[in-house]
Coordinates of C-alpha atoms in Angstrom, one line a residue:
M1 CA -0.1 0.1 -0.2
I2 CA 2.7 2.2 1.0
N3 CA 4.7 1.3 -2.0
L4 CA 1.6 2.5 -4.3
A5 CA 1.4 5.7 -2.5
I6 CA 4.9 6.3 -3.3
Y7 CA 4.8 5.4 -6.7
V8 CA 1.4 8.0 -7.5
L9 CA 3.2 10.9 -5.4
L10 CA 6.5 10.3 -7.4
G11 CA 4.9 10.5 -10.6
I12 CA 3.4 13.6 -9.2
N13 CA 6.0 14.9 -8.2
I14 CA 8.2 14.7 -11.6
L15 CA 5.2 16.4 -13.4
V16 CA 5.2 19.1 -10.8
C17 CA 9.3 19.2 -11.5
I18 CA 8.6 19.7 -15.2
L19 CA 5.9 22.4 -15.3
L20 CA 8.1 24.2 -12.6
T21 CA 11.0 24.3 -14.9
L22 CA 9.1 25.0 -17.7
L23 CA 7.3 28.2 -15.8
V24 CA 11.0 29.5 -14.3
L25 CA 12.5 29.4 -18.3
M26 CA 9.1 31.4 -19.9
Q27 CA 9.3 33.9 -17.3
K28 CA 10.3 37.0 -18.4
P29 CA 13.8 37.9 -16.7
R30 CA 14.7 41.3 -15.6
S31 CA 18.0 41.3 -18.3
E32 CA 16.2 39.3 -20.9
G33 CA 18.2 36.3 -20.8
L34 CA 16.4 32.7 -21.7
G35 CA 13.1 34.5 -21.5
A36 CA 14.1 35.9 -24.9
A37 CA 14.5 32.3 -26.2
F38 CA 10.7 31.8 -26.4
G39 CA 10.2 35.2 -28.8
G40 CA 10.1 37.7 -26.3
N41 CA 6.1 38.5 -26.5
F42 CA 5.1 34.9 -26.5
T43 CA 3.7 35.1 -23.0
E44 CA 2.3 37.8 -23.0
S45 CA 0.1 37.0 -26.4
I46 CA -0.8 33.6 -24.6
F47 CA -1.8 35.1 -21.4
G48 CA -2.5 38.6 -22.1
A49 CA -0.9 41.8 -20.3
Q50 CA -0.7 40.5 -16.9
T51 CA 1.4 37.5 -17.7
S52 CA 4.1 38.4 -15.1
D53 CA 1.6 38.3 -12.1
V54 CA 0.2 34.9 -13.3
L55 CA 3.5 33.0 -13.8
T56 CA 4.7 34.3 -10.6
K57 CA 1.9 33.3 -8.9
A58 CA 1.7 29.8 -10.6
T59 CA 5.4 29.2 -10.0
I60 CA 4.4 30.2 -6.4
W61 CA 2.1 27.5 -5.8
L62 CA 3.8 24.8 -7.9
G63 CA 6.7 25.7 -5.6
A64 CA 4.8 25.2 -2.8
I65 CA 3.3 21.7 -4.0
F66 CA 6.5 20.5 -4.7
M67 CA 7.5 21.1 -1.1
A68 CA 4.7 19.1 0.1
L69 CA 5.0 16.6 -2.0
T70 CA 8.6 15.9 -1.2
L71 CA 8.2 16.4 2.1
A72 CA 5.2 13.6 1.6
L73 CA 7.3 11.3 -0.4
G74 CA 10.4 11.8 2.8
L75 CA 7.9 10.6 5.0
L76 CA 6.5 7.6 3.1
Y77 CA 10.0 6.2 2.2
S78 CA 10.9 6.6 6.0
H79 CA 7.7 4.5 7.1
R80 CA 8.7 2.0 4.5
S81 CA 12.0 1.3 5.5
T82 CA 11.0 0.8 9.0
G83 CA 8.3 -1.7 8.0
N84 CA 9.1 -5.4 8.2
N85 CA 10.6 -7.2 5.1
K86 CA 11.6 -10.9 4.6
L87 CA 15.0 -9.4 4.0
Q88 CA 15.2 -7.7 7.6
E89 CA 13.4 -10.6 9.4
E90 CA 16.2 -13.2 7.9
L91 CA 19.4 -10.5 9.0
S92 CA 17.5 -10.7 12.4
K93 CA 17.3 -14.6 12.8
P94 CA 19.6 -16.0 15.4
I95 CA 22.5 -17.8 13.7
P96 CA 22.5 -21.7 14.6
T97 CA 25.2 -23.0 16.5
A98 CA 27.1 -26.4 14.7
T99 CA 27.0 -29.4 16.8
T100 CA 29.1 -32.5 15.8
N101 CA 28.3 -36.2 16.9
N102 CA 31.4 -38.1 16.4
S103 CA 29.4 -41.1 17.2
S104 CA 26.9 -41.3 14.4
T105 CA 30.0 -40.5 11.9
N106 CA 32.2 -43.7 10.8
L107 CA 34.9 -41.7 9.7
P108 CA 38.3 -42.1 10.8
T109 CA 39.7 -39.3 13.3
A110 CA 43.4 -38.6 13.5
P111 CA 45.3 -38.6 16.9
V112 CA 45.5 -35.5 18.9
P113 CA 49.5 -34.6 19.4
T114 CA 50.2 -33.2 22.9
A115 CA 52.4 -30.8 23.2
T116 CA 55.2 -31.5 26.0
A117 CA 56.2 -28.5 27.9
A118 CA 60.1 -28.0 28.9
P119 CA 60.4 -27.7 32.5
L120 CA 61.0 -24.2 33.5
P121 CA 64.1 -22.5 35.7
P122 CA 63.1 -22.3 39.2
A123 CA 62.1 -18.6 40.0
T124 CA 64.9 -16.5 41.9
T125 CA 64.3 -13.5 43.7
P126 CA 66.5 -10.6 43.6
V127 CA 69.2 -10.0 45.9
P128 CA 69.4 -6.4 47.1
A129 CA 73.0 -4.9 46.8
K130 CA 74.7 -4.1 50.1
P131 CA 75.7 -0.4 50.3

């Protein structure tokens, strides 16, 4: 259920990003930068004389929608990662200890060599030096 909501909101967020990018590029900048690429009076002929007000308001609204969708997606992703999934369940299982039963196997076993330790020299106590 969370995955479906994430995919739907992500699709809407991508659409809002594309529209926001187009609106920013269509706005007439103060120095006639990228706005001139659309033909100077392009936006005025479509939206009328109050083009800058319409585009500014639309940019503000789309920016707010983008921020809200991004926040909602972040919350949904955090809930999805804390949910139980099969990988987390498998990783959290305790590791079984291996027990061997030598009586049930007929494999020959090699004798374990015993190490003999060399005798240690007797402990000596230091003699204090005479002044």
